[in-house]
Amino acid sequence: VSGFVWIVGAGPGDPELLTVRAARVLAAADVVAYDELVSADVLELVDARAETFSVGRRAGCPTPPALDSRIVAHARAGKRVVRLKGGDPHVFGRGGEEARVLHAEGIPFAIVPGVSAAFGAAASAGIPLTLRGVSARLTIATAHEAKDLEHARSFARTLPREGTIALYMGVAHLAILGEALVREGFPPEGPVAIVSRATLPDESVAVGTIAELGRLRAVAPAVLILGDVVAERVGAAAAPAARATFFASDACAPPPAAAPQP
Ligand code: SAH
């Protein structure tokens, strides 16, 4: 009998942001192979009897094969395997590459989506990613290659001039990125936010302008949100401890009942 592999998005860090399905398959898994970006709080949901191991890729180390061979071996042995990834598996998560290997190996699998970092960050920083009259488009990109001004400028040229841009994996070279954006015609006063360690207990948000990018505080992992929506930010980021609180509000009271027909 063959086992099964779930490629699961663990969300940005806060375990309450797991999907119900992710929590269920995690609790039922025999084996959990997790990425470095997966938070310790999420790993606590794994059954104590399950075998867990990290298949994390570290910056500066050689790129490992598309799928760790232990995952295939466990699935072949009939195990229920969870391949746990930060955020959503299909957003800079190599979920597609791993799925391809599983498909080629004839191992049944399913993808469980997760809350991607930009969504977690936008929610806790109070930044709407689209907003009527302000932004009707969201671009998700990675500034990974923007290591020097030349690369950063050619990257900046590919970005749309309208709407909101969420940049992943780009906080190591913020000064270069800021300069490249300005040289490629983005307004120096354009609002930006850097959300570091979004939804984790030590989350921080730095807000400024494109010209100030190099001076904004960023702690990896961080997402950069660029666009006029940043200026529409409402409400202070909730303290992580307050996040589980439910708020009663009459702001959305149901519409008044229709007047009775005569
Ligand atoms: N699959 C993930 C992205 C993996 S690439 C997702 O959908 O979120 C890694 C990048 O994701 C980081 O460099 C950072 O830009 C972003 N990231 C992941 N977790 C984050 C977090 N908690 N806060 C801010 N950014 C995060």
mmCIF file of C-alpha atoms and ligand atoms in Angstrom:
data_model
loop_
_atom_site.group_PDB
_atom_site.id
_atom_site.type_symbol
_atom_site.label_atom_id
_atom_site.label_comp_id
_atom_site.label_asym_id
_atom_site.label_seq_id
_atom_site.Cartn_x
_atom_site.Cartn_y
_atom_site.Cartn_z
ATOM 1 C CA VAL A 1 0.000 0.000 0.000
ATOM 2 C CA SER A 2 1.125 3.477 -0.738
ATOM 3 C CA GLY A 3 0.867 6.232 1.798
ATOM 4 C CA PHE A 4 -0.130 9.766 1.094
ATOM 5 C CA VAL A 5 1.646 13.109 1.127
ATOM 6 C CA TRP A 6 -0.022 16.385 2.051
ATOM 7 C CA ILE A 7 1.917 19.468 1.037
ATOM 8 C CA VAL A 8 0.617 21.813 3.690
ATOM 9 C CA GLY A 9 0.833 25.579 4.069
ATOM 10 C CA ALA A 10 1.480 26.408 7.719
ATOM 11 C CA GLY A 11 0.688 30.112 7.351
ATOM 12 C CA PRO A 12 2.961 32.941 8.462
ATOM 13 C CA GLY A 13 3.597 31.805 12.032
ATOM 14 C CA ASP A 14 0.626 32.272 14.344
ATOM 15 C CA PRO A 15 -0.838 28.756 14.722
ATOM 16 C CA GLU A 16 -4.356 30.218 14.764
ATOM 17 C CA LEU A 17 -3.830 31.043 11.107
ATOM 18 C CA LEU A 18 -3.592 27.404 10.078
ATOM 19 C CA THR A 19 -6.553 26.152 8.091
ATOM 20 C CA VAL A 20 -8.804 23.617 9.782
ATOM 21 C CA ARG A 21 -7.628 21.063 7.241
ATOM 22 C CA ALA A 22 -3.966 21.798 7.940
ATOM 23 C CA ALA A 23 -4.507 21.328 11.675
ATOM 24 C CA ARG A 24 -6.382 18.082 11.050
ATOM 25 C CA VAL A 25 -3.781 16.475 8.766
ATOM 26 C CA LEU A 26 -0.967 17.647 11.067
ATOM 27 C CA ALA A 27 -2.572 15.945 14.035
ATOM 28 C CA ALA A 28 -3.099 12.739 12.024
ATOM 29 C CA ALA A 29 0.322 12.561 10.343
ATOM 30 C CA ASP A 30 2.797 9.706 10.927
ATOM 31 C CA VAL A 31 5.654 11.799 9.552
ATOM 32 C CA VAL A 32 6.097 15.568 9.343
ATOM 33 C CA ALA A 33 8.863 17.052 7.226
ATOM 34 C CA TYR A 34 9.003 20.770 7.912
ATOM 35 C CA ASP A 35 10.703 23.873 6.605
ATOM 36 C CA GLU A 36 12.785 26.217 8.669
ATOM 37 C CA LEU A 37 10.175 28.941 8.336
ATOM 38 C CA VAL A 38 7.545 26.904 10.156
ATOM 39 C CA SER A 39 7.046 28.270 13.665
ATOM 40 C CA ALA A 40 7.593 26.183 16.786
ATOM 41 C CA ASP A 41 4.012 26.903 17.871
ATOM 42 C CA VAL A 42 2.686 25.243 14.723
ATOM 43 C CA LEU A 43 4.896 22.191 15.236
ATOM 44 C CA GLU A 44 3.308 21.731 18.643
ATOM 45 C CA LEU A 45 0.161 20.567 16.888
ATOM 46 C CA VAL A 46 1.971 17.486 15.597
ATOM 47 C CA ASP A 47 1.170 14.254 17.430
ATOM 48 C CA ALA A 48 3.940 13.319 19.876
ATOM 49 C CA ARG A 49 4.249 9.867 18.266
ATOM 50 C CA ALA A 50 4.889 11.270 14.797
ATOM 51 C CA GLU A 51 8.372 11.310 13.348
ATOM 52 C CA THR A 52 9.448 14.862 12.542
ATOM 53 C CA PHE A 53 12.442 16.196 10.711
ATOM 54 C CA SER A 54 13.556 19.453 9.154
ATOM 55 C CA VAL A 55 14.192 19.640 5.454
ATOM 56 C CA GLY A 56 15.059 23.296 5.697
ATOM 57 C CA ARG A 57 17.185 24.983 3.166
ATOM 58 C CA ARG A 58 19.687 27.395 4.636
ATOM 59 C CA ALA A 59 20.904 30.499 2.894
ATOM 60 C CA GLY A 60 24.369 29.888 1.484
ATOM 61 C CA CYS A 61 24.025 26.090 1.401
ATOM 62 C CA PRO A 62 23.707 24.161 -1.833
ATOM 63 C CA THR A 63 20.191 23.733 -3.155
ATOM 64 C CA PRO A 64 18.925 20.309 -2.071
ATOM 65 C CA PRO A 65 17.006 18.045 -4.454
ATOM 66 C CA ALA A 66 13.449 19.115 -5.292
ATOM 67 C CA LEU A 67 12.031 16.673 -2.764
ATOM 68 C CA ASP A 68 13.760 15.091 0.222
ATOM 69 C CA SER A 69 14.124 11.362 -0.496
ATOM 70 C CA ARG A 70 12.888 10.486 3.013
ATOM 71 C CA ILE A 71 9.449 11.823 2.101
ATOM 72 C CA VAL A 72 9.149 9.442 -0.836
ATOM 73 C CA ALA A 73 10.486 6.544 1.252
ATOM 74 C CA HIS A 74 7.967 7.099 4.054
ATOM 75 C CA ALA A 75 5.080 7.416 1.604
ATOM 76 C CA ARG A 76 6.168 4.173 -0.099
ATOM 77 C CA ALA A 77 6.140 2.520 3.321
ATOM 78 C CA GLY A 78 2.466 3.446 3.659
ATOM 79 C CA LYS A 79 2.890 6.420 5.990
ATOM 80 C CA ARG A 80 0.764 9.545 6.130
ATOM 81 C CA VAL A 81 3.328 12.219 5.445
ATOM 82 C CA VAL A 82 2.925 15.968 5.851
ATOM 83 C CA ARG A 83 5.333 18.217 4.026
ATOM 84 C CA LEU A 84 4.905 21.408 6.025
ATOM 85 C CA LYS A 85 5.844 24.749 4.528
ATOM 86 C CA GLY A 86 5.669 28.363 5.659
ATOM 87 C CA GLY A 87 2.839 30.467 4.281
ATOM 88 C CA ASP A 88 1.243 28.959 1.196
ATOM 89 C CA PRO A 89 3.030 26.093 -0.594
ATOM 90 C CA HIS A 90 2.458 27.666 -4.002
ATOM 91 C CA VAL A 91 3.807 31.129 -3.195
ATOM 92 C CA PHE A 92 7.603 30.977 -3.381
ATOM 93 C CA GLY A 93 7.289 27.687 -1.563
ATOM 94 C CA ARG A 94 8.469 25.199 -4.187
ATOM 95 C CA GLY A 95 5.227 23.317 -3.719
ATOM 96 C CA GLY A 96 4.973 22.917 -7.468
ATOM 97 C CA GLU A 97 8.403 21.328 -7.719
ATOM 98 C CA GLU A 98 7.674 18.861 -4.942
ATOM 99 C CA ALA A 99 4.283 17.994 -6.420
ATOM 100 C CA ARG A 100 5.974 17.224 -9.723
ATOM 101 C CA VAL A 101 8.319 14.736 -8.066
ATOM 102 C CA LEU A 102 5.463 13.045 -6.200
ATOM 103 C CA HIS A 103 3.484 12.805 -9.413
ATOM 104 C CA ALA A 104 6.451 11.302 -11.251
ATOM 105 C CA GLU A 105 6.963 8.803 -8.416
ATOM 106 C CA GLY A 106 3.304 7.805 -8.532
ATOM 107 C CA ILE A 107 2.684 8.854 -4.930
ATOM 108 C CA PRO A 108 -0.783 10.244 -4.207
ATOM 109 C CA PHE A 109 -0.710 13.739 -2.750
ATOM 110 C CA ALA A 110 -2.775 16.839 -2.085
ATOM 111 C CA ILE A 111 -1.991 20.486 -1.511
ATOM 112 C CA VAL A 112 -3.429 22.263 1.522
ATOM 113 C CA PRO A 113 -3.276 26.030 1.026
ATOM 114 C CA GLY A 114 -2.037 28.393 3.685
ATOM 115 C CA VAL A 115 -2.136 32.075 4.567
ATOM 116 C CA SER A 116 0.743 33.583 2.646
ATOM 117 C CA ALA A 117 3.087 36.013 4.416
ATOM 118 C CA ALA A 118 1.736 39.094 2.606
ATOM 119 C CA PHE A 119 -1.791 38.335 3.790
ATOM 120 C CA GLY A 120 -0.742 37.708 7.369
ATOM 121 C CA ALA A 121 1.391 40.849 7.314
ATOM 122 C CA ALA A 122 -1.298 43.042 5.792
ATOM 123 C CA ALA A 123 -3.858 41.843 8.318
ATOM 124 C CA SER A 124 -1.769 42.432 11.377
ATOM 125 C CA ALA A 125 -0.349 45.738 10.127
ATOM 126 C CA GLY A 126 -3.841 46.981 9.212
ATOM 127 C CA ILE A 127 -2.949 47.578 5.554
ATOM 128 C CA PRO A 128 -5.647 46.792 2.997
ATOM 129 C CA LEU A 129 -4.001 45.165 -0.023
ATOM 130 C CA THR A 130 -6.680 46.479 -2.348
ATOM 131 C CA LEU A 131 -8.943 49.368 -1.534
ATOM 132 C CA ARG A 132 -11.659 50.921 -3.656
ATOM 133 C CA GLY A 133 -10.348 54.087 -5.279
ATOM 134 C CA VAL A 134 -6.777 53.455 -4.135
ATOM 135 C CA SER A 135 -5.576 50.109 -5.437
ATOM 136 C CA ALA A 136 -7.273 47.540 -7.645
ATOM 137 C CA ARG A 137 -4.305 45.258 -8.174
ATOM 138 C CA LEU A 138 -1.921 43.210 -6.086
ATOM 139 C CA THR A 139 1.438 42.072 -7.388
ATOM 140 C CA ILE A 140 3.354 39.418 -5.494
ATOM 141 C CA ALA A 141 7.019 39.330 -6.425
ATOM 142 C CA THR A 142 10.382 38.486 -4.985
ATOM 143 C CA ALA A 143 13.229 40.961 -4.767
ATOM 144 C CA HIS A 144 15.586 38.050 -4.240
ATOM 145 C CA GLU A 145 17.762 38.899 -7.248
ATOM 146 C CA ALA A 146 18.022 42.615 -6.467
ATOM 147 C CA LYS A 147 21.484 42.309 -4.929
ATOM 148 C CA ASP A 148 23.189 45.165 -6.725
ATOM 149 C CA LEU A 149 21.893 48.327 -8.337
ATOM 150 C CA GLU A 150 21.941 46.903 -11.843
ATOM 151 C CA HIS A 151 19.887 43.831 -10.949
ATOM 152 C CA ALA A 152 17.638 45.867 -8.695
ATOM 153 C CA ARG A 153 16.915 48.321 -11.489
ATOM 154 C CA SER A 154 16.051 45.645 -13.997
ATOM 155 C CA PHE A 155 13.801 44.077 -11.357
ATOM 156 C CA ALA A 156 12.153 47.460 -10.651
ATOM 157 C CA ARG A 157 11.434 47.864 -14.367
ATOM 158 C CA THR A 158 9.282 44.724 -14.292
ATOM 159 C CA LEU A 159 7.016 46.090 -11.555
ATOM 160 C CA PRO A 160 3.654 47.653 -12.388
ATOM 161 C CA ARG A 161 3.293 51.353 -11.589
ATOM 162 C CA GLU A 162 -0.205 50.909 -10.255
ATOM 163 C CA GLY A 163 -1.669 49.070 -7.351
ATOM 164 C CA THR A 164 -0.011 47.330 -4.455
ATOM 165 C CA ILE A 165 3.250 45.388 -4.553
ATOM 166 C CA ALA A 166 4.149 42.787 -1.954
ATOM 167 C CA LEU A 167 7.801 41.817 -2.067
ATOM 168 C CA TYR A 168 9.085 38.603 -0.540
ATOM 169 C CA MET A 169 12.701 37.685 0.249
ATOM 170 C CA GLY A 170 14.037 41.157 -0.364
ATOM 171 C CA VAL A 171 14.980 42.746 2.921
ATOM 172 C CA ALA A 172 18.718 42.126 2.735
ATOM 173 C CA HIS A 173 19.290 44.881 0.191
ATOM 174 C CA LEU A 174 16.741 47.535 1.044
ATOM 175 C CA ALA A 175 18.903 50.580 0.357
ATOM 176 C CA ILE A 176 19.752 49.284 -3.110
ATOM 177 C CA LEU A 177 16.141 48.420 -3.776
ATOM 178 C CA GLY A 178 14.954 51.874 -2.695
ATOM 179 C CA GLU A 179 17.462 53.578 -4.966
ATOM 180 C CA ALA A 180 16.560 51.320 -7.889
ATOM 181 C CA LEU A 181 12.838 52.003 -7.455
ATOM 182 C CA VAL A 182 13.400 55.765 -7.458
ATOM 183 C CA ARG A 183 15.717 55.613 -10.472
ATOM 184 C CA GLU A 184 13.079 53.615 -12.324
ATOM 185 C CA GLY A 185 10.467 56.249 -11.732
ATOM 186 C CA PHE A 186 8.733 55.266 -8.507
ATOM 187 C CA PRO A 187 7.983 58.344 -6.382
ATOM 188 C CA PRO A 188 10.574 58.806 -3.583
ATOM 189 C CA GLU A 189 7.723 59.752 -1.244
ATOM 190 C CA GLY A 190 5.742 56.625 -2.143
ATOM 191 C CA PRO A 191 4.611 54.879 1.057
ATOM 192 C CA VAL A 192 6.134 51.543 2.076
ATOM 193 C CA ALA A 193 5.772 49.234 5.037
ATOM 194 C CA ILE A 194 8.079 46.486 6.144
ATOM 195 C CA VAL A 195 6.364 43.864 8.228
ATOM 196 C CA SER A 196 8.941 41.744 10.010
ATOM 197 C CA ARG A 197 8.095 38.362 11.484
ATOM 198 C CA ALA A 198 4.439 38.930 10.741
ATOM 199 C CA THR A 199 1.994 37.236 13.122
ATOM 200 C CA LEU A 200 4.818 35.970 15.341
ATOM 201 C CA PRO A 201 5.093 37.227 18.936
ATOM 202 C CA ASP A 202 7.977 39.543 17.976
ATOM 203 C CA GLU A 203 6.318 41.026 14.906
ATOM 204 C CA SER A 204 7.308 44.582 14.021
ATOM 205 C CA VAL A 205 6.071 47.072 11.449
ATOM 206 C CA ALA A 206 8.154 49.904 9.985
ATOM 207 C CA VAL A 207 6.408 52.495 7.822
ATOM 208 C CA GLY A 208 8.160 55.085 5.672
ATOM 209 C CA THR A 209 8.799 56.130 2.104
ATOM 210 C CA ILE A 210 10.645 54.531 -0.809
ATOM 211 C CA ALA A 211 13.464 57.064 -0.321
ATOM 212 C CA GLU A 212 13.796 55.952 3.300
ATOM 213 C CA LEU A 213 13.805 52.218 2.565
ATOM 214 C CA GLY A 214 17.439 51.683 3.512
ATOM 215 C CA ARG A 215 16.810 53.154 6.957
ATOM 216 C CA LEU A 216 13.705 51.166 7.859
ATOM 217 C CA ARG A 217 13.965 48.390 10.390
ATOM 218 C CA ALA A 218 13.691 44.917 8.899
ATOM 219 C CA VAL A 219 14.181 41.584 10.629
ATOM 220 C CA ALA A 220 13.948 38.411 8.538
ATOM 221 C CA PRO A 221 11.596 37.032 7.527
ATOM 222 C CA ALA A 222 9.923 40.207 6.375
ATOM 223 C CA VAL A 223 7.617 41.332 3.600
ATOM 224 C CA LEU A 224 7.696 44.734 2.028
ATOM 225 C CA ILE A 225 4.395 46.308 1.039
ATOM 226 C CA LEU A 226 4.614 49.139 -1.435
ATOM 227 C CA GLY A 227 1.804 51.380 -2.598
ATOM 228 C CA ASP A 228 -0.719 54.017 -1.621
ATOM 229 C CA VAL A 229 -2.668 51.492 0.455
ATOM 230 C CA VAL A 230 0.086 51.755 3.076
ATOM 231 C CA ALA A 231 -1.054 55.321 3.780
ATOM 232 C CA GLU A 232 -4.578 53.966 4.375
ATOM 233 C CA ARG A 233 -3.426 51.878 7.278
ATOM 234 C CA VAL A 234 -5.982 51.920 10.072
ATOM 235 C CA GLY A 235 -5.641 50.790 13.652
ATOM 236 C CA ALA A 236 -2.445 49.933 15.419
ATOM 237 C CA ALA A 237 -1.237 46.399 14.887
ATOM 238 C CA ALA A 238 -2.870 44.325 17.569
ATOM 239 C CA ALA A 239 -0.500 43.037 20.188
ATOM 240 C CA PRO A 240 -0.081 39.312 19.466
ATOM 241 C CA ALA A 241 -1.588 38.489 22.844
ATOM 242 C CA ALA A 242 -4.718 40.402 21.938
ATOM 243 C CA ARG A 243 -5.125 38.668 18.642
ATOM 244 C CA ALA A 244 -7.292 35.844 19.837
ATOM 245 C CA THR A 245 -9.775 38.296 21.339
ATOM 246 C CA PHE A 246 -13.136 38.562 19.691
ATOM 247 C CA PHE A 247 -14.459 42.057 19.311
ATOM 248 C CA ALA A 248 -18.122 42.861 19.503
ATOM 249 C CA SER A 249 -18.992 45.654 17.150
ATOM 250 C CA ASP A 250 -22.167 47.264 15.910
ATOM 251 C CA ALA A 251 -20.379 48.702 12.877
ATOM 252 C CA CYS A 252 -22.007 46.054 10.683
ATOM 253 C CA ALA A 253 -25.486 46.033 12.127
ATOM 254 C CA PRO A 254 -27.905 44.253 9.780
ATOM 255 C CA PRO A 255 -29.917 46.560 7.536
ATOM 256 C CA PRO A 256 -33.236 47.633 9.017
ATOM 257 C CA ALA A 257 -36.056 45.249 8.260
ATOM 258 C CA ALA A 258 -38.107 46.218 5.228
ATOM 259 C CA ALA A 259 -41.231 48.170 6.059
ATOM 260 C CA PRO A 260 -44.242 45.867 6.171
ATOM 261 C CA GLN A 261 -46.284 45.948 3.005
ATOM 262 C CA PRO A 262 -49.640 47.650 3.442
HETATM 263 N N1 SAH B 1 5.516 30.202 1.006
HETATM 264 C C1 SAH B 1 5.768 31.383 1.823
HETATM 265 C C2 SAH B 1 6.925 32.218 1.290
HETATM 266 C C3 SAH B 1 8.259 31.528 1.354
HETATM 267 S S1 SAH B 1 9.576 32.551 0.767
HETATM 268 C C4 SAH B 1 4.490 32.209 1.923
HETATM 269 O O1 SAH B 1 3.533 31.973 1.186
HETATM 270 O O2 SAH B 1 4.444 33.094 2.774
HETATM 271 C C5 SAH B 1 10.169 33.259 2.275
HETATM 272 C C6 SAH B 1 9.752 34.712 2.378
HETATM 273 O O3 SAH B 1 8.419 34.786 2.837
HETATM 274 C C7 SAH B 1 10.537 35.506 3.391
HETATM 275 O O4 SAH B 1 11.763 35.959 2.863
HETATM 276 C C8 SAH B 1 9.606 36.644 3.677
HETATM 277 O O5 SAH B 1 9.619 37.608 2.645
HETATM 278 C C9 SAH B 1 8.258 35.944 3.618
HETATM 279 N N2 SAH B 1 7.802 35.521 4.964
HETATM 280 C C10 SAH B 1 7.578 34.276 5.395
HETATM 281 N N3 SAH B 1 7.105 34.272 6.665
HETATM 282 C C11 SAH B 1 7.010 35.567 7.036
HETATM 283 C C12 SAH B 1 6.562 36.237 8.212
HETATM 284 N N4 SAH B 1 6.112 35.578 9.278
HETATM 285 N N5 SAH B 1 6.598 37.589 8.223
HETATM 286 C C13 SAH B 1 7.020 38.285 7.156
HETATM 287 N N6 SAH B 1 7.456 37.705 6.018
HETATM 288 C C14 SAH B 1 7.448 36.376 5.946
#
